[in-house]
């Protein structure tokens, strides 16, 4: 599959450089590494937030760097965990004197490398805590569940808590509350293609779809014949609502990177209608590309059970390109 490329080995560096050049008022790049930090830095005395992982999920994670969300994002190679030294640079850039929270998606490489960076940062006198996001219910064993689009809600909620002046332990508690109450599942009509090789992560025949795909090009847990969107939605919601039983929710319909926005709105119609039929109250709704998988054609649904505290954090102002919330 053809892609817009200069040098496949420079793919991520070119992306990061282009992002910083496109938004010079938001970002700075740390010299020599693909780590992006807030242009204005973490305010003194405020908890810093760092996230990241492999690239290919744009606007995640760099798109959530800014006031009210992340302090820094660490951009590994495509679908590859960043190295501990990169994460350490992100931690140091995010440190405003009140400690740093690492928001890590539940993949073995990310967990290991962020944990190593945490130990290195603590040797330099920086207080660091970690939360692990595991919202993907396609995996049965909860300990093995991947972090997917629900990670964006965790960024927003933890970022708002930090901006409100909460302590490191309080910001971690808010993030863990969101993690405990968020669940996601996705599907795909086509795979994504790796920039280096041009090969797909999996192959689908005509009129086939994958249920339960990951965000790193992984195939799903079940292959089926393509169905009308209301039937696809029904199957995904059957799985989600079995786990999210609280009826007051925030809803995210997330594109996987190659899905036209028109199709996402179409999917949202049926998702929202079916949730209302199941007596759910949609307190907040989000439709768009939040956690993608290169150019995969598909979508995911994320449900976050909310209360007044979490809604307050979702509504708090954030100055980011991926999740802007304007103050009233």
Short mmCIF file of N, CA and C in Angstrom, two decimals, residues 41-154:
data_model
loop_
_atom_site.label_atom_id
_atom_site.label_comp_id
_atom_site.label_asym_id
_atom_site.label_seq_id
_atom_site.Cartn_x
_atom_site.Cartn_y
_atom_site.Cartn_z
N UNK A 41 5.44 24.51 29.56
CA UNK A 41 5.92 23.70 30.66
C UNK A 41 4.86 23.44 31.72
N UNK A 42 5.14 22.49 32.58
CA UNK A 42 4.23 22.21 33.71
C UNK A 42 4.36 23.34 34.72
N UNK A 43 3.26 23.97 35.12
CA UNK A 43 3.34 25.04 36.12
C UNK A 43 4.02 24.56 37.40
N UNK A 44 4.79 25.41 38.01
CA UNK A 44 5.48 25.08 39.24
C UNK A 44 4.50 24.64 40.32
N UNK A 45 4.79 23.51 40.97
CA UNK A 45 3.93 23.01 42.02
C UNK A 45 2.76 22.16 41.53
N UNK A 46 2.67 21.94 40.23
CA UNK A 46 1.59 21.12 39.67
C UNK A 46 2.13 19.75 39.28
N UNK A 47 1.30 18.74 39.47
CA UNK A 47 1.67 17.38 39.07
C UNK A 47 1.83 17.32 37.55
N UNK A 48 2.91 16.71 37.09
CA UNK A 48 3.11 16.51 35.66
C UNK A 48 2.57 15.17 35.21
N UNK A 49 2.10 15.10 33.97
CA UNK A 49 1.56 13.86 33.41
C UNK A 49 2.34 13.49 32.16
N UNK A 50 2.74 12.22 32.08
CA UNK A 50 3.45 11.70 30.92
C UNK A 50 2.74 10.46 30.42
N UNK A 51 2.54 10.38 29.11
CA UNK A 51 2.04 9.16 28.49
C UNK A 51 2.80 8.96 27.20
N UNK A 52 2.41 7.95 26.45
CA UNK A 52 3.09 7.68 25.21
C UNK A 52 3.04 6.21 24.87
N UNK A 53 3.93 5.81 23.99
CA UNK A 53 3.95 4.44 23.49
C UNK A 53 4.38 4.47 22.04
N UNK A 54 4.05 3.43 21.32
CA UNK A 54 4.36 3.42 19.91
C UNK A 54 3.56 4.46 19.15
N UNK A 55 4.13 4.95 18.05
CA UNK A 55 3.41 5.89 17.19
C UNK A 55 2.46 5.12 16.28
N UNK A 56 1.67 5.87 15.51
CA UNK A 56 0.67 5.26 14.64
C UNK A 56 -0.74 5.38 15.16
N UNK A 57 -0.89 6.05 16.34
CA UNK A 57 -2.22 6.19 16.96
C UNK A 57 -2.71 7.63 16.93
N UNK A 58 -2.13 8.45 16.08
CA UNK A 58 -2.40 9.89 16.10
C UNK A 58 -3.91 10.20 16.01
N UNK A 59 -4.40 11.18 16.81
CA UNK A 59 -3.65 12.20 17.56
C UNK A 59 -3.00 11.74 18.85
N UNK A 60 -3.28 10.51 19.32
CA UNK A 60 -2.58 10.02 20.51
C UNK A 60 -1.10 9.78 20.13
N UNK A 61 -0.21 10.12 21.04
CA UNK A 61 -0.48 10.66 22.37
C UNK A 61 -0.13 12.15 22.41
N UNK A 62 0.67 12.58 21.43
CA UNK A 62 1.14 13.96 21.44
C UNK A 62 0.01 14.96 21.32
N UNK A 63 -1.09 14.57 20.69
CA UNK A 63 -2.22 15.47 20.53
C UNK A 63 -2.91 15.82 21.82
N UNK A 64 -2.54 15.15 22.91
CA UNK A 64 -3.15 15.42 24.21
C UNK A 64 -2.18 16.12 25.16
N UNK A 65 -1.09 16.63 24.60
CA UNK A 65 -0.15 17.45 25.38
C UNK A 65 -0.66 18.88 25.38
N UNK A 66 -0.76 19.45 26.55
CA UNK A 66 -1.21 20.83 26.66
C UNK A 66 -1.85 21.10 28.00
N UNK A 67 -2.21 22.33 28.21
CA UNK A 67 -2.84 22.74 29.47
C UNK A 67 -4.10 21.90 29.71
N UNK A 68 -4.19 21.32 30.89
CA UNK A 68 -5.36 20.53 31.25
C UNK A 68 -5.27 19.07 30.89
N UNK A 69 -4.17 18.65 30.25
CA UNK A 69 -4.00 17.23 29.95
C UNK A 69 -2.54 16.84 30.20
N UNK A 70 -1.85 16.30 29.21
CA UNK A 70 -0.50 15.80 29.42
C UNK A 70 0.54 16.91 29.44
N UNK A 71 1.61 16.65 30.17
CA UNK A 71 2.76 17.55 30.17
C UNK A 71 3.76 17.16 29.08
N UNK A 72 3.84 15.86 28.79
CA UNK A 72 4.77 15.38 27.77
C UNK A 72 4.27 14.06 27.22
N UNK A 73 4.64 13.79 25.97
CA UNK A 73 4.30 12.53 25.31
C UNK A 73 5.57 11.95 24.70
N UNK A 74 5.75 10.65 24.88
CA UNK A 74 6.93 9.95 24.41
C UNK A 74 6.53 9.12 23.20
N UNK A 75 7.16 9.38 22.05
CA UNK A 75 6.72 8.81 20.78
C UNK A 75 7.70 7.74 20.31
N UNK A 76 7.39 6.47 20.58
CA UNK A 76 8.21 5.38 20.09
C UNK A 76 8.02 5.17 18.60
N UNK A 77 8.78 4.24 18.03
CA UNK A 77 8.58 3.88 16.64
C UNK A 77 7.18 3.30 16.47
N UNK A 78 6.74 3.10 15.23
CA UNK A 78 5.37 2.66 14.99
C UNK A 78 5.09 1.35 15.72
N UNK A 79 4.08 1.39 16.58
CA UNK A 79 3.62 0.23 17.34
C UNK A 79 4.74 -0.40 18.17
N UNK A 80 5.71 0.41 18.59
CA UNK A 80 6.86 -0.08 19.35
C UNK A 80 7.06 0.80 20.58
N UNK A 81 7.24 0.19 21.73
CA UNK A 81 7.41 0.95 22.96
C UNK A 81 8.62 1.87 22.90
N UNK A 82 8.51 3.09 23.43
CA UNK A 82 9.68 3.95 23.55
C UNK A 82 10.66 3.36 24.56
N UNK A 83 11.91 3.71 24.42
CA UNK A 83 12.95 3.19 25.31
C UNK A 83 12.90 3.90 26.66
N UNK A 84 13.45 3.28 27.72
CA UNK A 84 13.43 3.92 29.04
C UNK A 84 14.08 5.29 29.06
N UNK A 85 15.17 5.48 28.29
CA UNK A 85 15.83 6.79 28.31
C UNK A 85 14.93 7.87 27.70
N UNK A 86 14.12 7.49 26.69
CA UNK A 86 13.17 8.45 26.14
C UNK A 86 12.11 8.83 27.17
N UNK A 87 11.58 7.82 27.86
CA UNK A 87 10.56 8.08 28.88
C UNK A 87 11.15 8.95 29.99
N UNK A 88 12.39 8.69 30.36
CA UNK A 88 13.04 9.50 31.39
C UNK A 88 13.10 10.96 30.98
N UNK A 89 13.41 11.21 29.71
CA UNK A 89 13.43 12.60 29.23
C UNK A 89 12.04 13.23 29.36
N UNK A 90 11.01 12.45 29.08
CA UNK A 90 9.65 12.95 29.24
C UNK A 90 9.32 13.27 30.68
N UNK A 91 9.76 12.41 31.60
CA UNK A 91 9.51 12.64 33.02
C UNK A 91 10.20 13.91 33.48
N UNK A 92 11.44 14.08 33.10
CA UNK A 92 12.19 15.28 33.52
C UNK A 92 11.56 16.55 32.95
N UNK A 93 11.08 16.46 31.71
CA UNK A 93 10.43 17.62 31.10
C UNK A 93 9.11 17.96 31.78
N UNK A 94 8.43 16.94 32.32
CA UNK A 94 7.11 17.13 32.92
C UNK A 94 7.16 17.54 34.38
N UNK A 95 8.30 17.39 35.01
CA UNK A 95 8.41 17.61 36.45
C UNK A 95 8.28 19.09 36.80
N UNK A 96 7.22 19.41 37.53
CA UNK A 96 7.02 20.78 38.00
C UNK A 96 7.26 20.92 39.49
N UNK A 97 7.83 19.86 40.09
CA UNK A 97 8.14 19.92 41.51
C UNK A 97 7.15 19.21 42.40
N UNK A 98 6.04 18.73 41.83
CA UNK A 98 5.01 18.06 42.63
C UNK A 98 4.88 16.58 42.27
N UNK A 99 5.84 16.08 41.51
CA UNK A 99 5.80 14.68 41.10
C UNK A 99 5.19 14.51 39.73
N UNK A 100 5.33 13.30 39.21
CA UNK A 100 4.89 12.99 37.84
C UNK A 100 4.09 11.69 37.85
N UNK A 101 2.96 11.69 37.15
CA UNK A 101 2.16 10.49 36.97
C UNK A 101 2.37 9.96 35.56
N UNK A 102 2.71 8.67 35.46
CA UNK A 102 2.84 8.00 34.17
C UNK A 102 1.54 7.28 33.86
N UNK A 103 0.97 7.55 32.69
CA UNK A 103 -0.24 6.87 32.23
C UNK A 103 0.17 5.92 31.13
N UNK A 104 0.11 4.62 31.42
CA UNK A 104 0.69 3.59 30.57
C UNK A 104 -0.40 2.64 30.09
N UNK A 105 -0.41 2.35 28.79
CA UNK A 105 -1.32 1.34 28.25
C UNK A 105 -0.76 -0.04 28.55
N UNK A 106 -1.63 -1.01 28.77
CA UNK A 106 -1.22 -2.32 29.26
C UNK A 106 -0.66 -3.21 28.13
N UNK A 107 0.56 -2.88 27.74
CA UNK A 107 1.34 -3.72 26.82
C UNK A 107 2.67 -3.99 27.50
N UNK A 108 3.18 -5.21 27.37
CA UNK A 108 4.34 -5.62 28.16
C UNK A 108 5.54 -4.70 27.96
N UNK A 109 5.81 -4.29 26.72
CA UNK A 109 6.95 -3.42 26.46
C UNK A 109 6.78 -2.06 27.11
N UNK A 110 5.58 -1.48 26.99
CA UNK A 110 5.32 -0.19 27.60
C UNK A 110 5.46 -0.27 29.12
N UNK A 111 4.84 -1.27 29.71
CA UNK A 111 4.87 -1.41 31.17
C UNK A 111 6.30 -1.55 31.66
N UNK A 112 7.10 -2.38 31.00
CA UNK A 112 8.48 -2.60 31.41
C UNK A 112 9.33 -1.34 31.25
N UNK A 113 9.23 -0.69 30.10
CA UNK A 113 10.10 0.46 29.83
C UNK A 113 9.72 1.69 30.65
N UNK A 114 8.42 1.91 30.86
CA UNK A 114 8.01 3.02 31.71
C UNK A 114 8.42 2.76 33.16
N UNK A 115 8.35 1.51 33.59
CA UNK A 115 8.74 1.18 34.95
C UNK A 115 10.24 1.39 35.15
N UNK A 116 11.06 1.02 34.17
CA UNK A 116 12.50 1.27 34.25
C UNK A 116 12.79 2.76 34.31
N UNK A 117 12.06 3.54 33.50
CA UNK A 117 12.26 4.99 33.52
C UNK A 117 11.86 5.59 34.86
N UNK A 118 10.80 5.05 35.46
CA UNK A 118 10.37 5.50 36.79
C UNK A 118 11.49 5.31 37.80
N UNK A 119 12.13 4.16 37.78
CA UNK A 119 13.23 3.90 38.71
C UNK A 119 14.39 4.87 38.48
N UNK A 120 14.70 5.13 37.22
CA UNK A 120 15.78 6.07 36.91
C UNK A 120 15.44 7.48 37.39
N UNK A 121 14.18 7.89 37.20
CA UNK A 121 13.76 9.23 37.62
C UNK A 121 13.81 9.36 39.14
N UNK A 122 13.43 8.32 39.84
CA UNK A 122 13.46 8.36 41.30
C UNK A 122 14.89 8.47 41.82
N UNK A 123 15.84 7.90 41.10
CA UNK A 123 17.25 8.05 41.47
C UNK A 123 17.70 9.51 41.34
N UNK A 124 17.01 10.26 40.48
CA UNK A 124 17.33 11.68 40.30
C UNK A 124 16.47 12.58 41.19
N UNK A 125 15.71 11.95 42.10
CA UNK A 125 14.96 12.72 43.08
C UNK A 125 13.57 13.14 42.65
N UNK A 126 13.05 12.57 41.56
CA UNK A 126 11.69 12.91 41.09
C UNK A 126 10.71 11.85 41.60
N UNK A 127 9.65 12.30 42.25
CA UNK A 127 8.62 11.37 42.72
C UNK A 127 7.73 10.98 41.54
N UNK A 128 7.58 9.68 41.31
CA UNK A 128 6.84 9.19 40.14
C UNK A 128 5.85 8.11 40.58
N UNK A 129 4.64 8.20 40.06
CA UNK A 129 3.63 7.15 40.24
C UNK A 129 3.17 6.70 38.85
N UNK A 130 2.56 5.51 38.80
CA UNK A 130 2.13 4.93 37.53
C UNK A 130 0.72 4.40 37.63
N UNK A 131 -0.06 4.57 36.56
CA UNK A 131 -1.33 3.86 36.41
C UNK A 131 -1.29 3.11 35.08
N UNK A 132 -1.97 1.97 35.04
CA UNK A 132 -2.00 1.10 33.86
C UNK A 132 -3.43 1.05 33.33
N UNK A 133 -3.61 1.42 32.07
CA UNK A 133 -4.95 1.42 31.46
C UNK A 133 -5.18 0.09 30.74
N UNK A 134 -6.32 -0.55 31.00
CA UNK A 134 -6.61 -1.86 30.42
C UNK A 134 -8.10 -1.98 30.09
N UNK A 135 -8.57 -1.12 29.21
CA UNK A 135 -10.01 -1.00 28.95
C UNK A 135 -10.54 -1.92 27.86
N UNK A 136 -9.69 -2.66 27.15
CA UNK A 136 -10.12 -3.44 25.99
C UNK A 136 -10.74 -4.77 26.41
N UNK A 137 -12.06 -4.88 26.35
CA UNK A 137 -12.74 -6.09 26.82
C UNK A 137 -12.70 -7.23 25.82
N UNK A 138 -12.04 -7.03 24.67
CA UNK A 138 -11.87 -8.15 23.74
C UNK A 138 -11.04 -9.26 24.37
N UNK A 139 -10.19 -8.91 25.33
CA UNK A 139 -9.38 -9.88 26.05
C UNK A 139 -10.14 -10.31 27.30
N UNK A 140 -10.34 -11.61 27.49
CA UNK A 140 -11.15 -12.09 28.61
C UNK A 140 -10.48 -11.84 29.96
N UNK A 141 -9.20 -12.19 30.06
CA UNK A 141 -8.48 -12.04 31.32
C UNK A 141 -8.20 -10.57 31.58
N UNK A 142 -8.77 -10.03 32.65
CA UNK A 142 -8.66 -8.60 32.93
C UNK A 142 -7.21 -8.15 33.06
N UNK A 143 -6.34 -8.99 33.59
CA UNK A 143 -4.94 -8.60 33.77
C UNK A 143 -4.22 -8.43 32.43
N UNK A 144 -4.72 -9.10 31.39
CA UNK A 144 -4.07 -9.05 30.08
C UNK A 144 -4.71 -8.05 29.13
N UNK A 145 -5.75 -7.37 29.57
CA UNK A 145 -6.47 -6.45 28.68
C UNK A 145 -5.60 -5.27 28.27
N UNK A 146 -5.73 -4.90 27.00
CA UNK A 146 -4.92 -3.83 26.42
C UNK A 146 -5.52 -2.47 26.74
N UNK A 147 -4.65 -1.47 26.74
CA UNK A 147 -5.13 -0.10 26.83
C UNK A 147 -5.42 0.43 25.45
N UNK A 148 -6.64 0.92 25.23
CA UNK A 148 -7.03 1.43 23.91
C UNK A 148 -7.66 2.81 24.07
N UNK A 149 -8.77 3.08 23.40
CA UNK A 149 -9.29 4.45 23.34
C UNK A 149 -9.70 5.01 24.70
N UNK A 150 -10.03 4.16 25.65
CA UNK A 150 -10.36 4.65 26.98
C UNK A 150 -9.23 5.40 27.64
N UNK A 151 -7.99 5.19 27.15
CA UNK A 151 -6.83 5.91 27.67
C UNK A 151 -7.01 7.41 27.54
N UNK A 152 -7.73 7.85 26.51
CA UNK A 152 -7.92 9.29 26.29
C UNK A 152 -8.75 9.89 27.43
N UNK A 153 -9.78 9.18 27.88
CA UNK A 153 -10.55 9.67 29.02
C UNK A 153 -9.66 9.76 30.27
N UNK A 154 -8.76 8.80 30.45
CA UNK A 154 -7.85 8.84 31.60
C UNK A 154 -6.93 10.05 31.51
#
